[in-house]
mmCIF file of C-alpha atoms and ligand atoms in Angstrom:
data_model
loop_
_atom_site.group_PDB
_atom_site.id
_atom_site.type_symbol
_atom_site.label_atom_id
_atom_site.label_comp_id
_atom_site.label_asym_id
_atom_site.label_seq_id
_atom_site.Cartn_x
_atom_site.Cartn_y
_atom_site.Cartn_z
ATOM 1 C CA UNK S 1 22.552 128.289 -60.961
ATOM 2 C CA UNK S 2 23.842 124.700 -60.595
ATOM 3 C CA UNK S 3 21.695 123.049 -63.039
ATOM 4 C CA UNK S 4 19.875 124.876 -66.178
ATOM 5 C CA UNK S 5 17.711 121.596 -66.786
ATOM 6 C CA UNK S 6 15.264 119.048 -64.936
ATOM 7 C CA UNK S 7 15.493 114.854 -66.264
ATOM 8 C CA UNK S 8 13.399 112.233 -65.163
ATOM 9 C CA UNK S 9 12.645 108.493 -65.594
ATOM 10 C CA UNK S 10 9.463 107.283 -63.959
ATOM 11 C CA UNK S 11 7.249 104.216 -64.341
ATOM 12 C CA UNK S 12 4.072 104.970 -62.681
ATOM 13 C CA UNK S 13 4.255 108.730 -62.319
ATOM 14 C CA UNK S 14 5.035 109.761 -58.660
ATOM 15 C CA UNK S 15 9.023 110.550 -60.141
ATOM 16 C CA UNK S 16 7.202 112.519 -62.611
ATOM 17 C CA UNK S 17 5.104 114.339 -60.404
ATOM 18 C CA UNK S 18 8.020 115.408 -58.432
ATOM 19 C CA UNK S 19 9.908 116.435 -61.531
ATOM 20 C CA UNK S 20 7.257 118.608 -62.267
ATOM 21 C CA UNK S 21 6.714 120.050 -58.851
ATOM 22 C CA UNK S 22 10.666 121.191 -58.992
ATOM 23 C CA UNK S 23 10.131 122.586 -62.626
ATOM 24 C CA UNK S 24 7.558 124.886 -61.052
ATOM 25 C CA UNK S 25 9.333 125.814 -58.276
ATOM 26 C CA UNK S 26 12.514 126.417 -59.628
ATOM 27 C CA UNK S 27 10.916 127.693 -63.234
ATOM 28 C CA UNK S 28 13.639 125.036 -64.593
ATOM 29 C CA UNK S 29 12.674 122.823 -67.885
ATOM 30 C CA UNK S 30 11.327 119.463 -66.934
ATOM 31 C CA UNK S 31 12.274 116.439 -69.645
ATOM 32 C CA UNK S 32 11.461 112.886 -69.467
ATOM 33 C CA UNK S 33 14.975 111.121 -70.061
ATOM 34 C CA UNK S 34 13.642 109.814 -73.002
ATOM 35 C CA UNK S 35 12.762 113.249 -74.710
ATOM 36 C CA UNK S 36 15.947 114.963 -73.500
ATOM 37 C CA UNK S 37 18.001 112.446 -75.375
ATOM 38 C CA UNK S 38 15.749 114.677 -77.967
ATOM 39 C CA UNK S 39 15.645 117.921 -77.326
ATOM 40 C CA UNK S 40 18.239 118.825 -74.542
ATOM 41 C CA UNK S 41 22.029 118.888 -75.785
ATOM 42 C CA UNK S 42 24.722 116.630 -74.156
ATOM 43 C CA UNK S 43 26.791 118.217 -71.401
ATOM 44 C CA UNK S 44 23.821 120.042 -70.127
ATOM 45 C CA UNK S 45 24.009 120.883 -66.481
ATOM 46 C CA UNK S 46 20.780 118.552 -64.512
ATOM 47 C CA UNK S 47 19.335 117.321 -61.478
ATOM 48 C CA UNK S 48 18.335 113.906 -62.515
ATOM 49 C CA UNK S 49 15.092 112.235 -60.478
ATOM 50 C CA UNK S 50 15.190 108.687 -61.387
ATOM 51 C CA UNK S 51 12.514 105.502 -59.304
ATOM 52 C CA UNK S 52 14.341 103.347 -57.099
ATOM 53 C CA UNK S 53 14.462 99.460 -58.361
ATOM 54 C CA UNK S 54 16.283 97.684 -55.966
ATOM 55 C CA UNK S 55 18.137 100.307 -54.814
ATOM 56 C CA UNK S 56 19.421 101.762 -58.898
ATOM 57 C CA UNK S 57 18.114 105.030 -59.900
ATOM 58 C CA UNK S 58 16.369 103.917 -62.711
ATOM 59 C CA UNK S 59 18.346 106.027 -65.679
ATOM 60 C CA UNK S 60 21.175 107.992 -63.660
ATOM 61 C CA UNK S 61 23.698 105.798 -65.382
ATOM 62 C CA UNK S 62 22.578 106.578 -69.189
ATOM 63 C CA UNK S 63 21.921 110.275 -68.033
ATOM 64 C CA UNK S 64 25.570 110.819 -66.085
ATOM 65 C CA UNK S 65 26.590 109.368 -69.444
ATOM 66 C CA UNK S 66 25.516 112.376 -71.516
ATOM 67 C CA UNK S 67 24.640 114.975 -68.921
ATOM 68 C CA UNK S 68 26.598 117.189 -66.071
ATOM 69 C CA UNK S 69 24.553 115.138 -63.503
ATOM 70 C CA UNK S 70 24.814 117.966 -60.240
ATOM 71 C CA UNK S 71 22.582 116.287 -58.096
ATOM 72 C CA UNK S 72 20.207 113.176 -57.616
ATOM 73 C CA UNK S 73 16.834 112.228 -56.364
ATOM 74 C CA UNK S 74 15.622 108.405 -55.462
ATOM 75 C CA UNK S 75 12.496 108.232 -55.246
ATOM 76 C CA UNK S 76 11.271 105.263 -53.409
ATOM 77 C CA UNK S 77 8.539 103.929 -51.372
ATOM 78 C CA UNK S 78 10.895 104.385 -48.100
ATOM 79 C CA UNK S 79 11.117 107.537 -46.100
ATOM 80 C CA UNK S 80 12.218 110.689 -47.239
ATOM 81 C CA UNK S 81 16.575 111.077 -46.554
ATOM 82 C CA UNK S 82 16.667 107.419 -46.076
ATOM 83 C CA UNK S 83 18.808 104.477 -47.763
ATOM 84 C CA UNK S 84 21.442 107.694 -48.722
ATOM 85 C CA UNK S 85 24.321 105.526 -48.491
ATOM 86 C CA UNK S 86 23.352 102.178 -49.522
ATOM 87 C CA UNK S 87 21.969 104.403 -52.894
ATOM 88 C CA UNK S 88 24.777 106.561 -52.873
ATOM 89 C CA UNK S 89 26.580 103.046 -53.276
ATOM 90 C CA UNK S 90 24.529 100.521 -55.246
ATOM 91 C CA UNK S 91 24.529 103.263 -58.064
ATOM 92 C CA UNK S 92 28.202 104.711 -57.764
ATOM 93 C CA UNK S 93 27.554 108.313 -57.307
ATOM 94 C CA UNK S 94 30.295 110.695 -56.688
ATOM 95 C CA UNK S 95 30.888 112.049 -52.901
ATOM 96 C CA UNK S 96 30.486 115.263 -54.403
ATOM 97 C CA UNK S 97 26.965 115.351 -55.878
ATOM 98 C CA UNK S 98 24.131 115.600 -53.695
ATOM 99 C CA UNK S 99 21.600 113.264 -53.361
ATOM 100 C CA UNK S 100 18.350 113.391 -51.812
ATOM 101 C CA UNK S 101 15.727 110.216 -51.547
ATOM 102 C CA UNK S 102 12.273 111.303 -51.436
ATOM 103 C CA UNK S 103 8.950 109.104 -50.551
ATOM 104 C CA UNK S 104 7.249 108.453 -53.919
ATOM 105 C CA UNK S 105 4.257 105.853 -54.235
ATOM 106 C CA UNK S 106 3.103 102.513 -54.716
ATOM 107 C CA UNK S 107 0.284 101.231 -56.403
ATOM 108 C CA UNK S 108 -0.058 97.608 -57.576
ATOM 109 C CA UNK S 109 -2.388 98.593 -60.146
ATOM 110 C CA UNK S 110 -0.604 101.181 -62.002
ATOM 111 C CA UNK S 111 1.888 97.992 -62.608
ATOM 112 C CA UNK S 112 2.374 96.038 -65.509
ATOM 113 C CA UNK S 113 4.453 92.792 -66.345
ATOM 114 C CA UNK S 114 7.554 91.478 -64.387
ATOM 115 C CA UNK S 115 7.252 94.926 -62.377
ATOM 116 C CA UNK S 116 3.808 94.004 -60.909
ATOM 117 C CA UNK S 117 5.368 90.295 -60.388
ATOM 118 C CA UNK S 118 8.148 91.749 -58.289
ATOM 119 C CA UNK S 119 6.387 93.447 -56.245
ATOM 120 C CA UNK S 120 3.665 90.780 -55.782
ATOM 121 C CA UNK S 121 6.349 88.881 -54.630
ATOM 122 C CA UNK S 122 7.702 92.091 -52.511
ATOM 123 C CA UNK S 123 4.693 92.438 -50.519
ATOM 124 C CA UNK S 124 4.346 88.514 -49.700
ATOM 125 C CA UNK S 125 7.709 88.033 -48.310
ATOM 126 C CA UNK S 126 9.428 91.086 -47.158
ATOM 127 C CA UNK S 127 5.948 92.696 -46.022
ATOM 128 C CA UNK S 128 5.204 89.664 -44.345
ATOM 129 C CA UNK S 129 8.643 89.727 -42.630
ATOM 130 C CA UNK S 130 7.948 93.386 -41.742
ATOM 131 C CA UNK S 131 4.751 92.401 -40.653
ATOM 132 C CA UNK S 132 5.913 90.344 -38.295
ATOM 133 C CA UNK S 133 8.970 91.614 -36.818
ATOM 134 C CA UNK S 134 8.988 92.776 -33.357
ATOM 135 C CA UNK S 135 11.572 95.726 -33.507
ATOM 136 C CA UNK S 136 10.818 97.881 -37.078
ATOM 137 C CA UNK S 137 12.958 100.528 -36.903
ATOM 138 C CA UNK S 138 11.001 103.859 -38.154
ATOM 139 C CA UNK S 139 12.321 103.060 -41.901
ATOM 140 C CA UNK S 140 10.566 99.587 -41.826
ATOM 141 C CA UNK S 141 6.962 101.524 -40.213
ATOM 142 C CA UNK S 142 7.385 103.713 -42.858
ATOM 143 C CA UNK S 143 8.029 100.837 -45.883
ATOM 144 C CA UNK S 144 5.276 98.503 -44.064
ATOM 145 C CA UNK S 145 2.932 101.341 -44.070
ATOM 146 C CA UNK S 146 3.718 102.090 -48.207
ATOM 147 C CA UNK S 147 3.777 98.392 -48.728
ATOM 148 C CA UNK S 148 0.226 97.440 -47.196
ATOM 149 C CA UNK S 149 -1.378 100.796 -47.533
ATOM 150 C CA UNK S 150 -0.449 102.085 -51.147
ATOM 151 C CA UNK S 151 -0.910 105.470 -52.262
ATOM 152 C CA UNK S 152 1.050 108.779 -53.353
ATOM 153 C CA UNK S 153 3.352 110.300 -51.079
ATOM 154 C CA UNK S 154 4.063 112.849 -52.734
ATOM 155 C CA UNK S 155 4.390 116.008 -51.442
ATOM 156 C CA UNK S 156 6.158 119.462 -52.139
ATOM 157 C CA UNK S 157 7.304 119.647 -48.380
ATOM 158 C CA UNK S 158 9.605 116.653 -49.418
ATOM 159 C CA UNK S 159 11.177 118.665 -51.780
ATOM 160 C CA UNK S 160 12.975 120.931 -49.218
ATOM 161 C CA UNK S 161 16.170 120.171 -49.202
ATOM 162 C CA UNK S 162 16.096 120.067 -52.769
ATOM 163 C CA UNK S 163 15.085 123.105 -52.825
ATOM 164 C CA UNK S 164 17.706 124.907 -50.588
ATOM 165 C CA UNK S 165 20.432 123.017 -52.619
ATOM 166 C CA UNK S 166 19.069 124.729 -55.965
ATOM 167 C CA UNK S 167 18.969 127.962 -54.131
ATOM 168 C CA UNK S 168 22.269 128.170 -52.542
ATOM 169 C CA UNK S 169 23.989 127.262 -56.201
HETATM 170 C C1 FMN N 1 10.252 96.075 -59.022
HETATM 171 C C2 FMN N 1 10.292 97.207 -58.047
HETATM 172 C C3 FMN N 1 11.381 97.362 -57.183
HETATM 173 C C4 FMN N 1 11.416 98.405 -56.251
HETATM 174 N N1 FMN N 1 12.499 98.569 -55.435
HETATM 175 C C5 FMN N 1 12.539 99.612 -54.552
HETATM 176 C C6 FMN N 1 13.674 99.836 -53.727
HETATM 177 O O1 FMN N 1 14.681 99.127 -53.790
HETATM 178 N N2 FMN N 1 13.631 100.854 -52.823
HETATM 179 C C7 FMN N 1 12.553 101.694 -52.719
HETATM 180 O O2 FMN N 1 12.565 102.600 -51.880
HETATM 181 N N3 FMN N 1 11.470 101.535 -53.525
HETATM 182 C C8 FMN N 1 11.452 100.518 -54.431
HETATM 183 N N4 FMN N 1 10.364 100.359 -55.272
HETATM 184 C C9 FMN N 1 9.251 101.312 -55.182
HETATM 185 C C10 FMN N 1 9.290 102.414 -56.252
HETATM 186 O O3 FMN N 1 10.556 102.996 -56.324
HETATM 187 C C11 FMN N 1 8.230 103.471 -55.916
HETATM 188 O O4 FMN N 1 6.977 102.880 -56.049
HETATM 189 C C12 FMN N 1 8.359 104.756 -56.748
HETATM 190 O O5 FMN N 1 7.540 105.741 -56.201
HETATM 191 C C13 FMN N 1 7.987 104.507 -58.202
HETATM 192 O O6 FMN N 1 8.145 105.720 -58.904
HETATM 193 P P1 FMN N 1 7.456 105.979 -60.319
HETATM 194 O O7 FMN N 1 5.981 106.140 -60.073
HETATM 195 O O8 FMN N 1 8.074 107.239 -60.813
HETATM 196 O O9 FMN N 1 7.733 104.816 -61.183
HETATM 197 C C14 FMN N 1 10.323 99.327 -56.185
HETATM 198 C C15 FMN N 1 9.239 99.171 -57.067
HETATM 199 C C16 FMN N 1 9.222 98.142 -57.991
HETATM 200 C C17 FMN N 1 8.066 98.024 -58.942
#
């Protein structure tokens, strides 16, 4: 097995959800970030799922900190497998753990503060751009669609390739 332990960090729940989904399907334990600085020991073998804020994995840094982080999932409003590299970059993760990006969700409501500001701000300017631009590529259909629609995308078929990595370890 290449990780003994599942840790999250989500703000509105769709990194949660998917947490959870891979705890069932892999029967692995399933901890908030917050409760395995609690209950799990450091230099625990993990996947770490962490939302995407401007391209950082919300957590990963505190969690590669104290855990053996073997792989990581983004999840974003963008497409599932997309933004790998500018992710793998913005948050320094090592050619040699995985890392997936899966298609959380996005709902305005289920945000507070200077995170519901942001993305006020999001949809008015860079949806409008998207909006308006002749040649989206499928990534921008995909954000534009998130962006103006809303909603879960959550889904266990987007956990795949997760999947096949926790099986072949
Ligand atoms: C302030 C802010 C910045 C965001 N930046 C990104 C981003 O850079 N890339 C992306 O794909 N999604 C971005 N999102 C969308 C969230 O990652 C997405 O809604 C995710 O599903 C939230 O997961 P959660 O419910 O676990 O918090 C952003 C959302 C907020 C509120």
């Amino acid at each position: 097995m290449n990780a003994n332990s599942i840790v999250y960090t989500s703000n509105t729940g769709y990194t949660a959800e998917y947490a959870r989904l891979l705890g069932d399907k892999t029967g692995l334990p399933v901890y908030s970030l917050a409760e395995a600085e609690q209950k799990l020991a450091a230099g625990n073998c993990v996947i770490y799922l962490g939302w995407l804020m401007a391209g950082k994995v919300q957590g990963y840094k505190k969690a590669a900190k104290r855990y053996k982080v073997q792989a990581v999932c983004g999840v974003g409003m963008g497409g599932n497998g997309s933004q790998l590299q500018e992710v793998r970059k913005a948050n320094a993760i090592p050619e040699k753990t995985p890392l997936f990006t899966l298609q959380g969700g996005f709902d305005i409501q289920k945000l507070r503060g200077i995170y519901k500001l942001m993305m006020t701000i999001m949809v008015k300017t860079a949806g409008k751009g998207l909006a308006e631009k002749q040649d989206r590529t499928p990534d921008e259909d995909v954000m534009l669609d998130m962006m103006t629609q809303g909603g879960s995308r959550v889904s266990a078929e987007n956990l795949a390739e997760v999947l096949a990595w926790v099986e072949q370890g």
